[in-house]
Coordinates of C-alpha atoms in Angstrom, one line a residue:
M289 CA 111.4 -41.2 204.7
S290 CA 113.7 -44.0 204.5
D291 CA 113.9 -47.0 206.8
R292 CA 117.5 -47.9 206.1
F293 CA 120.5 -46.8 208.1
P294 CA 121.3 -43.3 206.7
W295 CA 124.8 -44.1 205.2
L296 CA 124.8 -41.8 202.5
S297 CA 123.5 -38.7 204.6
I298 CA 126.1 -39.3 207.2
I299 CA 128.9 -39.7 204.5
T300 CA 127.8 -36.5 202.6
L301 CA 127.3 -34.3 205.9
L302 CA 129.9 -35.4 208.1
P303 CA 132.7 -33.1 206.6
L304 CA 130.1 -30.2 206.5
I305 CA 129.2 -30.6 210.2
A306 CA 132.7 -31.4 211.3
C307 CA 134.4 -28.2 209.8
L308 CA 131.9 -26.0 211.9
P309 CA 134.1 -26.4 215.3
I310 CA 137.4 -25.6 213.6
P311 CA 137.2 -21.8 214.3
F312 CA 136.7 -22.5 218.2
I313 CA 139.4 -25.3 218.3
P314 CA 142.5 -24.0 220.6
D315 CA 145.4 -24.0 218.4
K316 CA 148.5 -21.5 218.2
D317 CA 150.6 -23.2 215.6
G318 CA 147.9 -25.0 213.5
K319 CA 149.1 -28.6 214.6
T320 CA 146.0 -29.3 216.4
I321 CA 143.8 -28.0 213.4
R322 CA 145.5 -30.2 210.8
W323 CA 145.6 -33.3 212.8
Y324 CA 141.6 -32.7 213.6
A325 CA 141.1 -32.3 209.7
L326 CA 143.2 -35.0 208.7
G327 CA 141.1 -37.5 211.3
I328 CA 137.9 -36.3 209.8
G329 CA 139.1 -37.2 206.3
I330 CA 140.3 -40.8 207.2
T331 CA 137.0 -41.3 209.3
E332 CA 135.1 -40.3 206.2
L333 CA 137.2 -42.6 204.0
A334 CA 136.8 -45.4 206.4
L335 CA 133.1 -44.6 206.3
I336 CA 132.8 -44.7 202.5
S337 CA 134.8 -47.9 202.3
Y338 CA 132.9 -49.8 205.0
A339 CA 129.3 -48.7 203.8
F340 CA 130.2 -49.9 200.2
Y341 CA 131.8 -53.0 201.3
S342 CA 128.9 -54.1 203.7
N343 CA 125.6 -52.6 202.0
Y344 CA 126.6 -52.1 197.9
S345 CA 125.7 -55.0 196.0
L346 CA 127.6 -55.4 192.6
E347 CA 125.4 -57.5 191.1
N348 CA 122.6 -54.9 191.1
P349 CA 122.9 -52.1 188.6
G350 CA 120.2 -49.9 190.0
L351 CA 120.3 -47.1 192.6
Q352 CA 121.4 -48.3 196.1
L353 CA 121.6 -47.1 199.7
V354 CA 118.5 -44.8 198.6
E355 CA 117.5 -42.3 201.2
K356 CA 114.6 -39.6 200.7
Y357 CA 113.5 -37.0 202.9
S358 CA 111.2 -34.2 202.7
W359 CA 113.3 -30.9 203.1
I360 CA 111.8 -27.9 201.8
P361 CA 108.3 -28.8 200.5
Q362 CA 107.3 -25.3 199.4
L363 CA 110.2 -25.5 196.9
G364 CA 109.6 -29.0 195.8
L365 CA 113.3 -29.8 197.6
N366 CA 114.0 -33.3 198.9
W367 CA 117.1 -34.5 200.3
S368 CA 117.4 -37.6 197.8
V369 CA 120.5 -39.5 197.7
G370 CA 121.5 -42.8 196.1
V371 CA 124.5 -44.5 194.5
D372 CA 124.6 -46.8 191.6
G373 CA 127.7 -48.0 189.3
L374 CA 127.9 -44.6 187.9
S375 CA 128.5 -42.7 191.1
M376 CA 130.0 -45.3 193.7
P377 CA 133.3 -45.6 192.3
L378 CA 133.7 -41.7 191.9
V379 CA 132.7 -41.3 195.6
L380 CA 135.4 -43.8 196.4
L381 CA 137.8 -41.7 194.3
T382 CA 136.5 -38.6 196.1
G383 CA 137.3 -39.7 199.4
L384 CA 140.9 -41.1 198.5
V385 CA 142.0 -37.9 196.6
T386 CA 140.5 -35.3 199.0
T387 CA 142.0 -37.1 202.2
L388 CA 145.2 -37.3 200.6
A389 CA 145.1 -33.5 199.5
T390 CA 144.2 -32.8 203.2
F391 CA 147.6 -34.6 204.0
A392 CA 149.3 -32.7 201.2
G393 CA 148.5 -29.7 202.9
W394 CA 150.4 -30.7 206.0
N395 CA 152.6 -27.5 205.9
V396 CA 150.3 -24.9 205.5
R397 CA 151.1 -22.0 207.5
Q398 CA 149.0 -19.2 206.3
K399 CA 145.6 -19.3 207.7
P400 CA 145.4 -22.8 208.6
R401 CA 142.0 -22.7 210.3
L402 CA 140.5 -21.3 206.9
F403 CA 142.4 -23.7 204.8
Y404 CA 140.9 -26.9 206.5
F405 CA 137.6 -25.4 206.8
L406 CA 137.5 -25.0 203.3
M407 CA 139.0 -28.5 202.4
L408 CA 136.0 -30.0 204.6
V409 CA 133.4 -28.0 203.0
M410 CA 134.4 -29.2 199.7
Y411 CA 134.7 -32.8 200.6
S412 CA 131.0 -32.8 201.5
A413 CA 130.0 -30.9 198.5
Q414 CA 132.0 -33.1 196.0
I415 CA 130.3 -36.2 197.4
G416 CA 126.8 -34.5 197.6
V417 CA 127.0 -34.0 193.7
F418 CA 127.8 -37.6 193.1
V419 CA 125.2 -39.0 195.5
S420 CA 122.5 -36.5 194.7
Q421 CA 119.3 -37.8 193.3
D422 CA 117.1 -34.5 193.1
L423 CA 118.2 -32.1 190.5
L424 CA 117.7 -29.2 192.7
L425 CA 119.8 -30.8 195.6
F426 CA 122.5 -31.7 192.8
F427 CA 122.6 -27.9 191.8
L428 CA 123.0 -26.9 195.4
M429 CA 125.8 -29.2 195.8
W430 CA 127.5 -28.1 192.5
E431 CA 127.3 -24.6 193.5
L432 CA 128.7 -25.1 197.1
E433 CA 131.9 -26.5 195.8
L434 CA 132.6 -23.3 193.7
V435 CA 133.3 -20.8 196.6
P436 CA 135.9 -23.3 198.5
V437 CA 138.0 -23.8 195.2
Y438 CA 137.8 -20.1 194.5
L439 CA 139.1 -19.2 198.1
L440 CA 141.7 -21.8 197.9
I441 CA 143.2 -20.7 194.6
S442 CA 142.9 -17.1 195.7
I443 CA 144.5 -17.1 199.0
W444 CA 147.1 -20.0 198.8
G445 CA 147.8 -19.9 195.1
G446 CA 150.8 -18.2 193.1
Q447 CA 151.4 -14.7 191.9
K448 CA 148.6 -14.6 189.5
R449 CA 146.3 -16.4 191.8
R450 CA 143.6 -13.8 191.9
Y451 CA 143.3 -13.6 188.3
A452 CA 143.3 -17.5 187.9
A453 CA 140.5 -17.6 190.8
T454 CA 138.4 -14.9 189.3
K455 CA 138.6 -16.5 186.0
F456 CA 137.5 -19.8 187.6
I457 CA 134.5 -18.5 189.4
L458 CA 133.3 -16.5 186.5
Y459 CA 133.5 -19.5 184.0
T460 CA 132.2 -21.9 186.4
A461 CA 129.6 -19.8 188.1
T462 CA 128.1 -18.5 184.8
A463 CA 128.0 -21.8 183.2
S464 CA 126.1 -23.1 186.5
I465 CA 123.2 -20.9 185.6
F466 CA 122.4 -23.4 182.5
I467 CA 122.1 -26.3 185.2
L468 CA 119.4 -24.2 187.1
V469 CA 117.5 -22.9 183.9
A470 CA 117.7 -26.3 182.1
G471 CA 116.9 -28.1 185.6
F472 CA 113.8 -26.1 186.2
A473 CA 112.6 -26.3 182.4
M474 CA 112.5 -30.2 183.0
A475 CA 110.9 -29.9 186.3
F476 CA 108.0 -27.5 185.4
S477 CA 107.4 -29.6 182.0
G478 CA 104.4 -31.9 181.8
D479 CA 101.6 -32.2 184.2
T480 CA 103.4 -32.5 187.4
V481 CA 106.3 -30.4 189.1
T482 CA 109.3 -32.7 190.1
F483 CA 113.0 -32.4 190.7
D484 CA 113.5 -36.2 191.3
M485 CA 116.0 -37.4 188.8
V486 CA 114.5 -40.8 188.2
T487 CA 111.0 -39.2 187.6
L488 CA 112.6 -36.6 185.2
G489 CA 114.4 -39.3 183.1
M490 CA 111.0 -41.2 182.4
K491 CA 109.4 -38.1 181.3
H492 CA 108.8 -37.5 177.5
Y493 CA 109.7 -34.2 176.3
P494 CA 109.3 -32.6 173.0
K495 CA 112.3 -33.2 170.7
A496 CA 113.1 -29.5 170.2
F497 CA 112.8 -28.8 173.9
E498 CA 115.0 -31.7 175.0
L499 CA 117.6 -30.7 172.3
V500 CA 117.7 -27.0 173.8
V501 CA 118.0 -28.5 177.5
Y502 CA 120.4 -30.8 176.7
A503 CA 122.6 -28.0 175.0
G504 CA 122.2 -26.2 178.1
F505 CA 123.5 -28.9 180.3
L506 CA 126.4 -29.5 177.8
I507 CA 127.5 -25.8 178.3
A508 CA 127.5 -26.1 182.0
F509 CA 129.0 -29.8 182.4
G510 CA 131.6 -29.2 179.6
T511 CA 132.9 -25.9 181.4
K512 CA 133.6 -28.3 184.3
L513 CA 135.0 -30.9 182.1
A514 CA 137.2 -28.4 180.1
I515 CA 135.7 -29.1 177.0
F516 CA 137.3 -26.9 174.1
P517 CA 136.4 -24.0 173.9
L518 CA 135.3 -23.7 177.4
H519 CA 138.6 -24.9 179.0
T520 CA 140.6 -21.7 179.4
W521 CA 140.0 -21.4 182.8
L522 CA 141.9 -24.6 183.6
P523 CA 145.4 -23.9 183.0
D524 CA 145.5 -20.9 184.8
A525 CA 143.7 -22.3 187.8
H526 CA 146.2 -25.3 187.7
G527 CA 149.0 -22.9 187.2
E528 CA 148.1 -20.7 190.3
A529 CA 146.7 -23.4 192.8
S530 CA 148.8 -25.0 195.4
A531 CA 149.4 -28.5 195.4
P532 CA 146.3 -29.5 197.3
G533 CA 144.0 -27.3 195.1
S534 CA 145.5 -28.7 192.1
M535 CA 144.9 -32.4 193.2
I536 CA 141.3 -31.7 194.1
L537 CA 140.9 -29.8 190.7
A538 CA 142.3 -32.6 188.6
G539 CA 141.4 -35.4 190.6
V540 CA 137.8 -34.7 191.4
L541 CA 136.4 -31.5 189.9
L542 CA 136.9 -32.5 186.3
K543 CA 135.2 -35.9 186.9
M544 CA 132.0 -34.1 188.1
G545 CA 131.5 -32.7 184.6
G546 CA 132.0 -36.1 183.0
Y547 CA 129.8 -38.0 185.4
A548 CA 127.1 -35.4 185.0
L549 CA 127.3 -35.9 181.1
I550 CA 126.4 -39.5 181.7
R551 CA 123.9 -39.2 184.6
I552 CA 121.9 -36.3 183.2
N553 CA 122.6 -35.8 179.4
M554 CA 123.0 -39.4 178.5
E555 CA 120.9 -41.1 180.5
M556 CA 118.1 -38.7 181.2
L557 CA 118.0 -37.0 177.7
S558 CA 118.6 -39.7 175.5
D559 CA 116.8 -38.7 172.6
A560 CA 118.8 -35.7 172.4
H561 CA 121.9 -37.5 173.1
V562 CA 121.4 -39.3 169.9
T563 CA 121.6 -36.2 168.0
F564 CA 124.5 -34.8 169.9
A565 CA 126.9 -37.8 170.3
P566 CA 128.8 -37.5 167.2
V567 CA 129.4 -33.7 168.3
L568 CA 130.8 -35.0 171.5
A569 CA 133.0 -37.6 169.5
I570 CA 134.5 -34.7 167.6
L571 CA 134.9 -32.7 170.5
G572 CA 136.7 -35.2 172.1
V573 CA 139.2 -35.5 169.1
V574 CA 139.6 -31.6 169.4
N575 CA 140.3 -31.9 173.1
I576 CA 142.8 -34.7 172.8
I577 CA 144.9 -33.0 169.7
Y578 CA 144.5 -29.6 170.9
G579 CA 145.5 -30.4 174.5
A580 CA 148.4 -32.4 173.5
C581 CA 149.8 -29.5 171.2
C582 CA 149.1 -26.9 173.8
A583 CA 150.8 -29.0 176.3
Y584 CA 154.1 -29.3 174.4
A585 CA 154.2 -25.6 173.9
Q586 CA 154.4 -25.0 177.8
T587 CA 157.3 -24.2 179.7
N588 CA 155.3 -24.1 183.0
L589 CA 155.5 -27.4 184.5
K590 CA 151.8 -27.2 186.0
R591 CA 150.5 -25.8 182.8
R592 CA 151.8 -28.5 180.9
L593 CA 150.1 -30.9 183.2
A594 CA 146.8 -28.9 182.9
Y595 CA 146.6 -29.3 179.2
S596 CA 147.3 -33.0 179.6
S597 CA 144.5 -33.1 181.8
I598 CA 142.4 -31.3 178.8
A599 CA 143.6 -33.9 176.4
H600 CA 142.9 -36.8 178.5
M601 CA 139.2 -35.7 179.0
G602 CA 138.8 -36.0 175.0
F603 CA 138.8 -39.8 175.7
V604 CA 135.9 -39.5 178.1
L605 CA 134.0 -37.9 175.6
I606 CA 134.7 -40.4 172.8
G607 CA 133.7 -43.1 175.4
I608 CA 130.6 -41.3 176.0
A609 CA 129.6 -40.7 172.5
C610 CA 130.1 -44.4 171.3
Y611 CA 126.9 -46.0 172.4
E612 CA 128.7 -49.3 173.7
D613 CA 128.8 -50.2 177.3
L614 CA 132.5 -51.1 176.8
G615 CA 133.2 -47.5 175.6
I616 CA 131.0 -46.1 178.8
N617 CA 133.1 -48.3 180.7
G618 CA 136.4 -47.0 179.3
A619 CA 135.2 -43.2 180.1
L620 CA 134.5 -44.0 183.7
L621 CA 137.7 -45.9 184.0
Q622 CA 139.5 -42.8 182.1
M623 CA 137.9 -40.6 184.8
I624 CA 138.9 -42.6 187.8
S625 CA 142.5 -43.5 186.3
H626 CA 143.2 -39.7 185.5
G627 CA 141.9 -38.6 188.8
L628 CA 144.5 -40.6 190.5
I629 CA 147.3 -40.0 187.9
A630 CA 146.8 -36.2 188.0
A631 CA 146.4 -35.9 191.5
S632 CA 150.0 -37.7 191.8
L633 CA 151.5 -35.5 189.3
F634 CA 150.3 -32.2 190.6
F635 CA 151.2 -33.3 194.1
L636 CA 154.9 -34.2 193.0
A637 CA 155.0 -30.8 190.8
G638 CA 154.1 -28.9 194.1
M639 CA 156.6 -30.7 196.1
T640 CA 159.3 -29.8 193.7
Y641 CA 158.1 -26.3 193.5
E642 CA 158.7 -26.1 197.5
R643 CA 162.5 -27.1 197.0
T644 CA 163.2 -25.1 193.9
H645 CA 160.7 -22.1 194.1
T646 CA 160.2 -22.2 190.4
I647 CA 157.7 -23.9 188.3
M648 CA 159.2 -23.2 184.9
M649 CA 160.8 -26.2 183.3
D650 CA 163.4 -24.4 181.6
E651 CA 164.9 -23.2 184.8
M652 CA 165.3 -26.5 186.4
G653 CA 167.5 -29.6 185.3
G654 CA 169.6 -32.1 186.4
M655 CA 167.3 -32.9 189.6
A656 CA 167.4 -36.7 189.2
K657 CA 170.7 -36.9 191.0
I658 CA 169.6 -34.5 193.6
M659 CA 166.3 -36.0 194.3
P660 CA 166.2 -39.6 193.1
K661 CA 163.0 -40.6 195.2
T662 CA 161.1 -37.7 193.6
F663 CA 162.6 -38.7 190.1
A664 CA 161.5 -42.1 190.6
L665 CA 158.0 -41.4 191.8
F666 CA 157.5 -38.5 188.8
T667 CA 158.8 -40.9 186.3
T668 CA 156.3 -43.6 187.4
S669 CA 153.3 -41.0 187.4
T670 CA 154.4 -39.8 183.9
M671 CA 154.6 -43.4 182.5
A672 CA 150.9 -43.9 183.7
S673 CA 149.8 -40.5 182.2
L674 CA 151.3 -41.5 178.8
A675 CA 149.2 -44.9 179.3
L676 CA 152.0 -47.2 179.5
P677 CA 150.8 -51.0 179.5
G678 CA 150.4 -52.1 183.2
M679 CA 149.1 -48.9 184.3
S680 CA 145.3 -47.8 184.5
G681 CA 145.6 -44.8 181.8
F682 CA 146.4 -47.9 179.2
V683 CA 143.2 -49.8 180.1
G684 CA 141.0 -46.9 179.9
E685 CA 142.0 -45.4 176.6
L686 CA 142.0 -48.9 175.2
M687 CA 138.6 -49.6 176.1
V688 CA 137.5 -46.4 174.5
F689 CA 139.2 -47.2 171.4
L690 CA 137.5 -50.7 171.3
G691 CA 134.2 -49.1 172.3
M692 CA 134.4 -46.9 169.3
T693 CA 135.7 -49.6 167.1
T694 CA 133.1 -52.2 167.8
S695 CA 130.3 -49.7 167.7
A696 CA 127.7 -50.6 165.4
V697 CA 126.1 -47.5 164.8
Y698 CA 128.3 -45.2 163.3
S699 CA 129.6 -45.4 159.9
P700 CA 132.8 -46.6 159.0
A701 CA 134.1 -43.6 157.6
F702 CA 133.3 -41.7 160.8
K703 CA 134.6 -44.1 163.1
V704 CA 138.0 -44.4 161.1
M705 CA 138.4 -40.5 161.3
V706 CA 137.6 -40.5 165.0
L707 CA 140.1 -43.3 165.8
L708 CA 142.8 -41.8 163.6
L709 CA 143.0 -38.3 164.9
A710 CA 142.7 -39.7 168.5
A711 CA 145.7 -41.9 167.8
V712 CA 147.7 -38.8 166.8
G713 CA 147.0 -37.5 170.5
L714 CA 148.3 -40.9 171.8
I715 CA 151.5 -40.3 169.8
L716 CA 151.7 -36.8 171.1
T717 CA 151.4 -37.5 174.7
P718 CA 154.5 -39.3 175.1
I719 CA 156.3 -36.6 173.5
Y720 CA 155.5 -33.7 175.8
L721 CA 155.7 -36.0 178.9
L722 CA 159.0 -37.4 178.2
D723 CA 160.2 -33.9 177.3
L724 CA 158.8 -32.9 180.8
L725 CA 160.9 -35.7 182.4
R726 CA 164.2 -34.4 180.4
Q727 CA 163.7 -30.8 181.0
V728 CA 163.1 -31.3 184.8
F729 CA 165.4 -34.3 185.8
Y730 CA 168.1 -34.8 183.1
G731 CA 171.1 -32.6 182.1
Q732 CA 172.8 -30.3 184.2
P733 CA 171.0 -27.9 186.9
D734 CA 170.1 -24.3 185.5
S735 CA 173.0 -22.0 187.0
N736 CA 170.4 -19.6 188.7
L737 CA 168.6 -22.6 190.3
V738 CA 168.6 -22.6 193.8
I739 CA 167.4 -25.6 195.8
E740 CA 166.5 -25.8 199.5
E741 CA 168.6 -28.6 200.1
Y742 CA 167.3 -28.6 203.8
L743 CA 164.1 -30.2 202.6
G744 CA 166.1 -32.9 200.8
D745 CA 164.4 -35.6 198.8
A746 CA 160.8 -36.8 199.2
K747 CA 159.9 -37.0 202.9
P748 CA 158.5 -40.3 204.1
R749 CA 154.8 -38.3 204.3
E750 CA 155.3 -37.3 200.6
V751 CA 156.3 -40.8 199.6
F752 CA 153.3 -42.2 201.2
I753 CA 150.9 -39.9 199.7
T754 CA 152.3 -40.7 196.3
L755 CA 152.3 -44.5 196.8
C756 CA 148.6 -44.2 198.0
L757 CA 147.9 -42.9 194.3
L758 CA 150.3 -45.4 192.6
V759 CA 149.3 -48.5 194.2
P760 CA 145.7 -48.4 193.0
I761 CA 146.8 -47.1 189.4
I762 CA 149.2 -50.0 188.9
S763 CA 146.7 -52.5 190.6
I764 CA 143.8 -51.5 188.0
G765 CA 146.5 -51.5 185.2
F766 CA 147.1 -55.3 186.0
Y767 CA 143.6 -56.3 187.2
P768 CA 141.0 -53.9 185.5
K769 CA 138.2 -55.8 186.9
L770 CA 139.0 -54.5 190.5
I771 CA 137.3 -51.2 189.3
T772 CA 135.1 -52.3 186.2
Q773 CA 132.9 -54.9 188.1
T774 CA 131.6 -51.8 190.2
Y775 CA 130.0 -50.2 187.4
D776 CA 130.0 -52.7 184.3
R777 CA 126.0 -53.8 185.0
T778 CA 125.2 -50.2 185.2
T779 CA 126.7 -49.1 182.0
M780 CA 125.1 -51.9 180.4
L781 CA 121.7 -50.7 181.1
V782 CA 122.5 -47.1 180.3
A783 CA 124.0 -48.0 176.8
T784 CA 121.0 -50.1 176.1
H785 CA 118.4 -47.5 177.0
V786 CA 120.1 -44.9 174.7
R787 CA 120.6 -47.2 171.7
E788 CA 117.1 -48.2 171.9
V789 CA 116.2 -44.6 170.5
L790 CA 119.0 -44.7 168.1
P791 CA 117.3 -46.4 165.1
I792 CA 114.7 -43.7 164.8
I793 CA 117.4 -41.1 164.5
A794 CA 119.5 -43.1 162.3
K795 CA 117.2 -44.1 159.5
Q796 CA 116.8 -40.3 158.9
P797 CA 118.7 -39.1 155.6
S798 CA 120.4 -36.0 157.9
S799 CA 121.8 -38.3 160.1
S800 CA 125.1 -39.0 158.1
F801 CA 127.2 -40.0 161.0
Y802 CA 125.3 -43.0 161.6
S803 CA 125.2 -46.5 159.5
G804 CA 121.7 -46.9 159.9
V805 CA 121.5 -50.8 159.9
V806 CA 121.2 -51.5 163.7
T807 CA 117.7 -52.1 165.2
A808 CA 116.8 -51.3 168.5
P809 CA 115.4 -54.9 169.4
T810 CA 118.8 -56.6 168.4
L811 CA 120.9 -54.3 170.4
A812 CA 118.5 -54.8 173.4
D813 CA 118.2 -58.5 173.1
T814 CA 121.9 -58.7 172.8
A815 CA 122.5 -56.7 176.0
E816 CA 120.0 -58.7 177.8
V817 CA 121.8 -61.9 176.9
Q818 CA 125.1 -60.3 178.1
F819 CA 123.5 -59.1 181.5
K820 CA 122.1 -62.6 182.2
S821 CA 125.4 -64.3 181.2

């Protein structure tokens, strides 16, 4: 039982409890329901901001705001929550993106009660994933998020919405089985049975057992992160989801996979991570090049943006694989940056669809003159996505590159290969994104294009939503410390913890990826000096 004020419990459960009265609120045209849901979202975001501002210490790299209550002792399930540098910024990202996505669904006319009910349920589930410190609770929150996303796609999606929703649930639900099996395997190993993630992280497992468990988690989290070849659900889901659904899919759900890879695979299964890290780096390169090439081949606006997301998640994998706290910092910054940028782009794509009733780029054209505000916002978001200096995307990708470049554990040949191939993706990204702008906004409009002129250009509500995402994108681009200071001490400890087990593996003849010249005491001492400074 925690003696602290239960900030995290309130933050996690508020949307879930607040959604329960929605079926009973008197409302004929949906106005009352949408104001109620938006009010809950704003309240939740305010609580998150206040709780972290007043109670979270940037100097403490460990878990904070910890609460632990016995929930179902027969199953060994505890309500155990806490945040550190890995989870705190992602909770803030979830609060901002989900609240704005709720506001983006302002014009929903079909089943508004159910729509806002599902949005609030998903709000709680997403935050629950990031704050859970019990592996079974983590799994329950992970599963709770799947059903609202499935329904949001299948009811409010496009023409192929049921196919996309079914594919999403089949991929993600099947992958979740690996979390359950691997989690139970860890919990029941050794003399004690526990689902506490801190305790599980301190256990010592047989190497073969740890490798199998790591592989299981990698399949589950890799599916959510859209790692090749587990990515095929993502373009269909994005292509058919409504604007609010796409904002949450790209802005938050992909980040759950990246967060879990760092929290569980890297932090709790460090020995196995040493074996899998080069594989993650290679998969990251594949994601970058494959995603960029597929993006350029798309004529569907949202599918192009979806493949762009797959490419950007490749940088997250490389950052996780490079062992340096700079690289892990870059991976986290890339997740936060992409969450903001992708949410902005998918919202603008949905706004464009409302006016043109088409999502095919070859059916558009010449819209810069018709919708100059939308053009300006879309161009700014696109520049951020292609990592223009002064935008958050540039800083995240630069930190990942520097993390891999300065890594002392990989052989020079391996680092050159990864960096050169990743650089190819950097070249391809501006090509397909600038081509997107050219097809949609330049030239002459397609003769068959019918624009709902009564909707006009971007409305004040739509401009406000986009600016709420662009302001932090530009702010982080010019002053990265705004966000990196929230997690740099935590990532330093995680990187040091992982590198301490590296030399045992690196000196083995089979480990050709590694240079084998780094010793654990040197790395640990260096990190300690940096930490104290």
